[in-house]
Short mmCIF file of C-alpha atoms in Angstrom, two decimals:
data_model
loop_
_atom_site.label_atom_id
_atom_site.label_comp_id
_atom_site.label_asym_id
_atom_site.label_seq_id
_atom_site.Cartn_x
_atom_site.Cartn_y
_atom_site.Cartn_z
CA UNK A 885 23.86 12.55 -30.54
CA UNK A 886 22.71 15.65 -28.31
CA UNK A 887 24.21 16.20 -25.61
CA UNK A 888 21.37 16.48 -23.30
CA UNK A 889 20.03 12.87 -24.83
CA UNK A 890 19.98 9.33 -23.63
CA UNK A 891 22.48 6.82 -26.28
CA UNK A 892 20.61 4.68 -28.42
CA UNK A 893 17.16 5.64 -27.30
CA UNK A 894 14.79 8.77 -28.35
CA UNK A 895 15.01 12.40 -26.86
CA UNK A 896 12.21 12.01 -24.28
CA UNK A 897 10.34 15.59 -22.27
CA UNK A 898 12.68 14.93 -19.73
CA UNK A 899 15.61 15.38 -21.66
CA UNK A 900 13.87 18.78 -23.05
CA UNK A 901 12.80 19.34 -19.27
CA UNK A 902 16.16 19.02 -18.26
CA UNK A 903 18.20 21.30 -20.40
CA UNK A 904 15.53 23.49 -20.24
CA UNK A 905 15.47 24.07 -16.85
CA UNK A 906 11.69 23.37 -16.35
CA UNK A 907 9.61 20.52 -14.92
CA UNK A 908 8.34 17.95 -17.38
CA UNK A 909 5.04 19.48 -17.04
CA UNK A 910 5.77 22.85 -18.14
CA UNK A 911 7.39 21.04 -21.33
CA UNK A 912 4.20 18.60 -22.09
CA UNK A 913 2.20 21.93 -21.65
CA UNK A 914 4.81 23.96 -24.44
CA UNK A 915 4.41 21.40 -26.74
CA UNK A 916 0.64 20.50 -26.85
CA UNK A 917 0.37 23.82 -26.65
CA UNK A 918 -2.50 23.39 -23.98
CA UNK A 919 -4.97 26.11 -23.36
CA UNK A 920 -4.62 28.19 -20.49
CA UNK A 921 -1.24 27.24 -19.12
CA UNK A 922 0.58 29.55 -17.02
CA UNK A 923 4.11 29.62 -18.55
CA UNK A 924 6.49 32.29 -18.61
CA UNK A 925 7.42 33.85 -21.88
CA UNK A 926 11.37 32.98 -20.96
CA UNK A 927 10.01 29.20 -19.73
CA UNK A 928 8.26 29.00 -23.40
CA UNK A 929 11.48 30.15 -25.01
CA UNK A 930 13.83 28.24 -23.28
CA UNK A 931 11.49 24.60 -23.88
CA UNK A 932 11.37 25.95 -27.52
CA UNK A 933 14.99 25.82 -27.75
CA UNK A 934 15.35 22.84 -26.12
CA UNK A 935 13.23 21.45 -28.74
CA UNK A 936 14.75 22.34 -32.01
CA UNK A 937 18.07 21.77 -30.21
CA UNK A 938 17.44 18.30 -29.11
CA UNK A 939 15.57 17.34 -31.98
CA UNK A 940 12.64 16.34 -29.74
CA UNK A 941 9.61 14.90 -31.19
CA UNK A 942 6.28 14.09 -29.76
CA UNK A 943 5.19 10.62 -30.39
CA UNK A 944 1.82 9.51 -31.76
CA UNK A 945 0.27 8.83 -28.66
CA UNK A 946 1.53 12.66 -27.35
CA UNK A 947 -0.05 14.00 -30.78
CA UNK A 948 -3.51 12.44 -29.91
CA UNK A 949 -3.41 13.74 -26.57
CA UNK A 950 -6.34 16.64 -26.07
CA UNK A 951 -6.77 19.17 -23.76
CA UNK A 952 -3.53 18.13 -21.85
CA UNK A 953 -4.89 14.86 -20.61
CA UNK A 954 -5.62 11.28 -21.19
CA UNK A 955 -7.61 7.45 -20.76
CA UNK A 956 -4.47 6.70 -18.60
CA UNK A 957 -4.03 6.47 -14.59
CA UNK A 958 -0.25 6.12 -13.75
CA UNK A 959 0.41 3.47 -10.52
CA UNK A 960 3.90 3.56 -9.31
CA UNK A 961 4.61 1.06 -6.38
CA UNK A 962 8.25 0.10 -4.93
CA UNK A 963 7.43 -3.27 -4.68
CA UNK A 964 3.91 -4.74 -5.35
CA UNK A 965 3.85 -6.19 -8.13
CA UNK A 966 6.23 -8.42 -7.29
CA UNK A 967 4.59 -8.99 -3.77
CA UNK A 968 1.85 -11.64 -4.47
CA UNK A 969 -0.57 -10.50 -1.70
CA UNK A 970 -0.04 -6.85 -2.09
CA UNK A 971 -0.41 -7.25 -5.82
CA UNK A 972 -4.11 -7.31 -5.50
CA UNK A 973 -3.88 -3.37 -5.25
CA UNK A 974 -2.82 -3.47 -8.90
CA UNK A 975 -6.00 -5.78 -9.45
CA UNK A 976 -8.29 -3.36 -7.96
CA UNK A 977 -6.82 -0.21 -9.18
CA UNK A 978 -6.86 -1.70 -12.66
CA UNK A 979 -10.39 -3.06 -12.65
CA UNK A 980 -11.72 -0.17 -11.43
CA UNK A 981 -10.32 1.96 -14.06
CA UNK A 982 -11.63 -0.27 -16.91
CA UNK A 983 -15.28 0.40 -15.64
CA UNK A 984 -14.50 4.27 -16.20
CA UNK A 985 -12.95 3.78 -19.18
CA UNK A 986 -9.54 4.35 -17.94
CA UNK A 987 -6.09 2.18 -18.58
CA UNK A 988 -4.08 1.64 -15.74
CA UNK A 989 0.06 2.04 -16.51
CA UNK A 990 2.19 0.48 -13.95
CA UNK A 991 5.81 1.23 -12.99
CA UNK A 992 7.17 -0.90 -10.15
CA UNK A 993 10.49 0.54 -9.54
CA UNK A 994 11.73 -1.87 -6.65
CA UNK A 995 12.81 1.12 -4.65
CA UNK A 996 15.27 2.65 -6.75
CA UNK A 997 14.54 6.68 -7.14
CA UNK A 998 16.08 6.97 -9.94
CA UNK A 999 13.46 4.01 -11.86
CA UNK A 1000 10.87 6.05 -9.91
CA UNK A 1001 11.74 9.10 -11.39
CA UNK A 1002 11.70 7.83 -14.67
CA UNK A 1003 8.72 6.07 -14.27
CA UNK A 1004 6.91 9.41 -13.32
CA UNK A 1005 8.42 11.36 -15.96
CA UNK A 1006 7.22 8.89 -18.22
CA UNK A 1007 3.92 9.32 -16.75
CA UNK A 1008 3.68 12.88 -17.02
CA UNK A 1009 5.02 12.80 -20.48
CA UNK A 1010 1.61 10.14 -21.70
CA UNK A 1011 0.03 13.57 -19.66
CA UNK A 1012 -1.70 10.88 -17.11
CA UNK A 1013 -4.82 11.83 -15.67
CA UNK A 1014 -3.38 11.14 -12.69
CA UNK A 1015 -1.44 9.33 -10.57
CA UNK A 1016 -1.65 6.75 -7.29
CA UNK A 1017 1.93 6.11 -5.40
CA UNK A 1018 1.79 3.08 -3.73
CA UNK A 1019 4.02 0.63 -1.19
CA UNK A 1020 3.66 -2.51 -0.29
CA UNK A 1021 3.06 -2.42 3.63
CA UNK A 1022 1.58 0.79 5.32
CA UNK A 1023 3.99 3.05 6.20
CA UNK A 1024 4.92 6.66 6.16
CA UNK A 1025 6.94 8.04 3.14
CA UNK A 1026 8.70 11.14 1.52
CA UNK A 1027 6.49 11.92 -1.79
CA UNK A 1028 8.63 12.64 -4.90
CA UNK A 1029 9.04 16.06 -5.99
CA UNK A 1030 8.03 15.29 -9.45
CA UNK A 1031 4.40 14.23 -8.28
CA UNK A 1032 3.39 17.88 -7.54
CA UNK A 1033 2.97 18.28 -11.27
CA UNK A 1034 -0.08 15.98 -11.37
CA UNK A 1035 -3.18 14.69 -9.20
CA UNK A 1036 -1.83 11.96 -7.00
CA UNK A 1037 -3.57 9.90 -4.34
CA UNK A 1038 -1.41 7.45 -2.09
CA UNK A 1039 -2.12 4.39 -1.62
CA UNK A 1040 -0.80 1.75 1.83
CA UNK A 1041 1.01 4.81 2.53
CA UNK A 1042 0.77 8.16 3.92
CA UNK A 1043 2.36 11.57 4.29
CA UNK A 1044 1.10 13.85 6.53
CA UNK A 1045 2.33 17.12 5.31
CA UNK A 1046 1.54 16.54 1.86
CA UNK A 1047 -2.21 17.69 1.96
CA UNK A 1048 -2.67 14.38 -0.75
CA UNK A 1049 -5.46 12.44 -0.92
CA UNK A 1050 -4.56 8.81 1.53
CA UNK A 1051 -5.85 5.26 1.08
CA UNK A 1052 -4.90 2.36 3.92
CA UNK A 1053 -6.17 -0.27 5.70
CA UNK A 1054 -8.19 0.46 8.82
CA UNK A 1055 -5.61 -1.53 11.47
CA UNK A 1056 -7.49 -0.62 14.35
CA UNK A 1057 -10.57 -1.58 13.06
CA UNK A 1058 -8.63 -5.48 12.04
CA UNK A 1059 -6.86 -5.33 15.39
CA UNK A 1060 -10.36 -4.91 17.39
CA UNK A 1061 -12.39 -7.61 15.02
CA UNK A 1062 -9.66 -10.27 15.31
CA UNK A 1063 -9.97 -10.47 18.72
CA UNK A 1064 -13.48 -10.32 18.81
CA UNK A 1065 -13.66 -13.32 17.10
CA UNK A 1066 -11.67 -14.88 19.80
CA UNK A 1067 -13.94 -13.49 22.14
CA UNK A 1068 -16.92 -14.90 20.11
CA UNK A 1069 -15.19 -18.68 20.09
CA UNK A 1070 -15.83 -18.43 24.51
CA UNK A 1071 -11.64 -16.66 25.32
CA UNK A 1072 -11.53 -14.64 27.91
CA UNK A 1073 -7.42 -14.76 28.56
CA UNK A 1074 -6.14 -13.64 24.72
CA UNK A 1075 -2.79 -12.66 24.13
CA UNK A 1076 -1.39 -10.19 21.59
CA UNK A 1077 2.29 -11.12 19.75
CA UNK A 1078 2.75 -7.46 18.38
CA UNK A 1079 5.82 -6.54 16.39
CA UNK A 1080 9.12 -4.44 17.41
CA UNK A 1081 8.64 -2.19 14.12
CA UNK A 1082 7.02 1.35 14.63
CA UNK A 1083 4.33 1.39 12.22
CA UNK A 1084 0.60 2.16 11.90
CA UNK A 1085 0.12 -1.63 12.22
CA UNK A 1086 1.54 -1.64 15.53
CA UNK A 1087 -0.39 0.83 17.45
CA UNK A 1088 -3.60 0.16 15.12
CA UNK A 1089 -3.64 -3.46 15.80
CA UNK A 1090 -3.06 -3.37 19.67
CA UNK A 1091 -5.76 -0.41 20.15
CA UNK A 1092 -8.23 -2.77 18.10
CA UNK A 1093 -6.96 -5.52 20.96
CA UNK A 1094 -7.83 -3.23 23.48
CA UNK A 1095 -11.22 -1.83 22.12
CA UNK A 1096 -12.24 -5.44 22.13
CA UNK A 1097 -11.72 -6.25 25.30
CA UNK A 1098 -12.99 -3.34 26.98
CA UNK A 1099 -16.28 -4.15 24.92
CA UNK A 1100 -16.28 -7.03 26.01
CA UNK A 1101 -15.48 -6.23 30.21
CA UNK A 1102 -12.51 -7.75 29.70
CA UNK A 1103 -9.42 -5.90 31.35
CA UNK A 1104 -6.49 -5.49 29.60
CA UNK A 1105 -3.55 -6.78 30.78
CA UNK A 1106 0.01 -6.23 29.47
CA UNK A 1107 1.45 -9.14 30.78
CA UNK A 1108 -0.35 -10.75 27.80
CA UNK A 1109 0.92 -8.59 25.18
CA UNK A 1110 4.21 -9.39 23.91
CA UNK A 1111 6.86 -7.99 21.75
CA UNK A 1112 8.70 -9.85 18.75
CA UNK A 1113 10.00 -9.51 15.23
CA UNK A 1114 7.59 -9.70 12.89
CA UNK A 1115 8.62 -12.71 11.28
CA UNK A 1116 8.77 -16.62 12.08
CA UNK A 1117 11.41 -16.38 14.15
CA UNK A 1118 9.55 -13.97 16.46
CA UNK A 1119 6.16 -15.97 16.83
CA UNK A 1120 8.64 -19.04 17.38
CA UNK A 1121 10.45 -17.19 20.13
CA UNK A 1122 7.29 -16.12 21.94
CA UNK A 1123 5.57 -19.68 22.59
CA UNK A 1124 7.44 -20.52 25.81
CA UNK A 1125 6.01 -17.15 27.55
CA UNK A 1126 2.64 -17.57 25.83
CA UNK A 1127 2.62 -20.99 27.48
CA UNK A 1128 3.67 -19.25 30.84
CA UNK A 1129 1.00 -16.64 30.67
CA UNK A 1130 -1.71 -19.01 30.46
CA UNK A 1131 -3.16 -17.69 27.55
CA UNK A 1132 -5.63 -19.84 25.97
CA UNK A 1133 -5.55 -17.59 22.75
CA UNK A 1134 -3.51 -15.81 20.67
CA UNK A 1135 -3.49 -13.03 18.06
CA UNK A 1136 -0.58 -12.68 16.24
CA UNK A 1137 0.55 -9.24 14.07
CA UNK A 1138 1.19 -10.96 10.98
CA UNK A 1139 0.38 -14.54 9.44
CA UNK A 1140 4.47 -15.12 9.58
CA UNK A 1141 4.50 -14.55 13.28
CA UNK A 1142 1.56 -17.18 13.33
CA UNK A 1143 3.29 -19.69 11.45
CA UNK A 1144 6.24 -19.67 14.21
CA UNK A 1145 3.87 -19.78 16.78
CA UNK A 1146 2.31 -22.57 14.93
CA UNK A 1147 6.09 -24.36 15.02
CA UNK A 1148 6.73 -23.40 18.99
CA UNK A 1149 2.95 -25.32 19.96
CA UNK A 1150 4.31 -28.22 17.76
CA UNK A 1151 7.33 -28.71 19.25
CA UNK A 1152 5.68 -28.84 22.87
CA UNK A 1153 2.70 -30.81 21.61
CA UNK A 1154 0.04 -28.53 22.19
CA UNK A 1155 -2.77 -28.55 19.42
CA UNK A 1156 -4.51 -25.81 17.82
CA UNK A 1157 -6.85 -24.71 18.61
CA UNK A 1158 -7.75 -27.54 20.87
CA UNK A 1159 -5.24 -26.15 23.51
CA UNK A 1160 -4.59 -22.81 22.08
CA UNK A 1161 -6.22 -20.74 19.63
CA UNK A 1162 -4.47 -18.78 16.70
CA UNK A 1163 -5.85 -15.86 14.94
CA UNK A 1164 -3.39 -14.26 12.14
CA UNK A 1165 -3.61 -10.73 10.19
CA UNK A 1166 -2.24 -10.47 6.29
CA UNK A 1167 -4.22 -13.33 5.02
CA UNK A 1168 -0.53 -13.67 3.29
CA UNK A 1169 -2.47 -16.99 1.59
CA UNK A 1170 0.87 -18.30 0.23
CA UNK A 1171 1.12 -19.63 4.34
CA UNK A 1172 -2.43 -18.86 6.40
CA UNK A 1173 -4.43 -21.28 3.96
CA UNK A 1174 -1.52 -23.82 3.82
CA UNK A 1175 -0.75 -24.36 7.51
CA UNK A 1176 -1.88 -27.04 9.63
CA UNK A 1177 -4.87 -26.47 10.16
CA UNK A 1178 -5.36 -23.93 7.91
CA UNK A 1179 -4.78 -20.10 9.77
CA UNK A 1180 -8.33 -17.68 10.70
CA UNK A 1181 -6.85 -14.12 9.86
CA UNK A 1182 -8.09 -10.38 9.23
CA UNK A 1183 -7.03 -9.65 5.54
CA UNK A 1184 -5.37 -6.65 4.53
CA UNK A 1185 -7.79 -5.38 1.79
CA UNK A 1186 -5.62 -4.76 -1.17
CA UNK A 1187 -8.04 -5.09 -3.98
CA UNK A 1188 -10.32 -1.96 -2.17
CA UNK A 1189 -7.39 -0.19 -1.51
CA UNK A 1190 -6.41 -0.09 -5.21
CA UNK A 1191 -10.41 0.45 -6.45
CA UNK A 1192 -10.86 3.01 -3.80
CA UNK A 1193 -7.67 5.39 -4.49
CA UNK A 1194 -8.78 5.36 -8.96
CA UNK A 1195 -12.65 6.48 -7.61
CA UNK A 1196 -10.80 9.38 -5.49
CA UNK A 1197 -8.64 9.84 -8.44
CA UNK A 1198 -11.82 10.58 -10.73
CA UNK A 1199 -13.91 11.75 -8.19
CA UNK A 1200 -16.63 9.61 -8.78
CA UNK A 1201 -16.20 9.03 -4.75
CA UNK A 1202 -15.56 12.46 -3.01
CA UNK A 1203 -12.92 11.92 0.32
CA UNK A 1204 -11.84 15.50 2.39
CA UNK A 1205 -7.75 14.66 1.47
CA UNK A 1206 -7.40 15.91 5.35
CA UNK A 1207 -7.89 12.83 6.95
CA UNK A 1208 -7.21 9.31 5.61
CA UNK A 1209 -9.67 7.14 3.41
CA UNK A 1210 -10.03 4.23 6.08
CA UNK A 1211 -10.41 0.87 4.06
CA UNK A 1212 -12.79 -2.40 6.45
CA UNK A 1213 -9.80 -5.52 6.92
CA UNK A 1214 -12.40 -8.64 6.84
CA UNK A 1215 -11.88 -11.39 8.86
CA UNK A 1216 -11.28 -14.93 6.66
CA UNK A 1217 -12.12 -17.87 9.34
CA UNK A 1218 -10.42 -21.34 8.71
CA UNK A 1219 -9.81 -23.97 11.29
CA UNK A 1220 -7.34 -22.62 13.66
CA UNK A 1221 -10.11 -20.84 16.43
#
């Protein structure tokens, strides 16, 4: 077995990339020999070597491969796929490629960087036409070297310094329709459960709570907007100084925080939205269609997010990559405003 190889599997580019010294670009370029590459004559040599010493050989799919591309779009994700709501971005991303004649392959690495870095390498090896990195909630995040070797847009996520191409949900734009919806349902004393977590949600979602009111000559107050953890537990321990502040709505951060508000109004006997009003964000249906009654929310839009970052990808929808592709979170009304 070579020494630079894996046990009981085949030599792969990264192996050749590795003892070679060079990114697994430079190798898929050496050995489909593509036109116009830029690599060094001691590069060349040294992926040449690696070659013959390894015993590397390109697979079918690599001999097929023309002009140093291919029919596939690479989607790497920490965790949706295994995240039933956020797995819609795999949905849209996916359907969206099929109508350009494009096959979405997916790596969901669960957080581990060292799955991610296979997964990319594997990518770059099928020579992907590109590739979207995505998370499962909207947050900032460190892009991985590797990803410099290819077109890349980022999906729920951003990184500022990156100069890539960004797809997320408009929060501000949720924030500010949730509670005009319970403006529209006659509330005029709303209150906001945000979360503890620094996040784009967080300061989205209240400045949407804000633009609202102020549309609507309401003034904002921030004895109605309270802080908890974004969970059950949170909503839960907000009810007794929801009840306190008179409030005769609420908008919750998350669907989770709703359903412990939903607990805290139970245990006091106060009915929704009879007594108090409830309006979630998520549209997490697993709980906002199954509670009692059944939750309003603003949806995160998962499926667009995933459609909108391929047409970037292909250009087939042109975004400047300097500010961030801003995605509409639509309301989904049930029973519970």
């Amino acid at each position: 077995m070579p020494e630079h190889g894996r046990a009981g599997s085949a030599v792969t580019m990264r192996d050749v990339a590795k003892a070679a010294g060079v990114s697994v670009a430079t190798v898929s370029h050496v050995v489909n020999d593509k036109p116009g590459a830029r690599i060094g004559t001691d590069a060349r040599r040294r992926v040449q070597e690696a070659v013959v010493a390894l015993g590397y050989r390109p697979n079918a799919l690599a001999k097929t491969l023309s002009q140093g591309t291919s029919r596939f779009i690479g989607l790497v994700s920490d965790a949706i796929a295994t995240t039933p709501f956020a797995g819609q971005i795999i949905h849209g991303a996916q359907d969206e490629a099929w109508r350009h004649g494009y096959v979405l392959l997916v790596a969901d690495t669960g957080g581990n960087p060292a799955a991610e870095d296979d997964a990319i390498a594997m990518m770059l090896e099928h020579q992907v036409h590109g590739v979207l990195y995505s998370s499962w909630y909207h947050h900032e995040i460190t892009v991985p070297q590797a990803l410099k070797e290819t077109d890349t847009v980022l999906v729920d996520c951003y990184a500022p310094a990156s100069g890539l191409a960004t797809v997320v949900p408009d929060e501000e734009q949720g924030g500010r329709l949730a509670t005009e919806e319970l403006i529209a349902a006659g509330h005029r004393r709303i209150a906001f459960i945000n979360t503890t977590t620094p996040s784009p949600a967080q300061t989205g979602r209240l400045a949407g709570y804000r633009t609202a009111l102020e549309a609507a000559d309401l003034p904002f107050d921030p004895a109605l907007v309270f802080l908890a953890a974004p969970e059950q537990e949170g909503g839960y321990a907000a009810t007794g100084e929801i009840i306190e502040a008179q409030a005769t709505a609420v908008f919750c951060h998350n669907d989770r925080v709703a359903m412990g508000l939903y607990d805290g109004l139970r245990e006091r006997e106060l009915r929704i939205p009879d007594d108090i009003a409830v309006m979630g964000f998520d549209n997490q249906d697993v709980i906002a269609a199954h509670l009692r009654p059944p939750l309003s929310t603003v949806a995160l839009p998962h499926y667009e997010l995933g459609a909108a970052a391929v047409r970037i990808l292909l250009g087939s929808e042109t975004h400047d990559a300097a500010r961030p592709y801003l995605v509409a979170c639509p309301p989904v009304l049930r029973q519970s405003v």
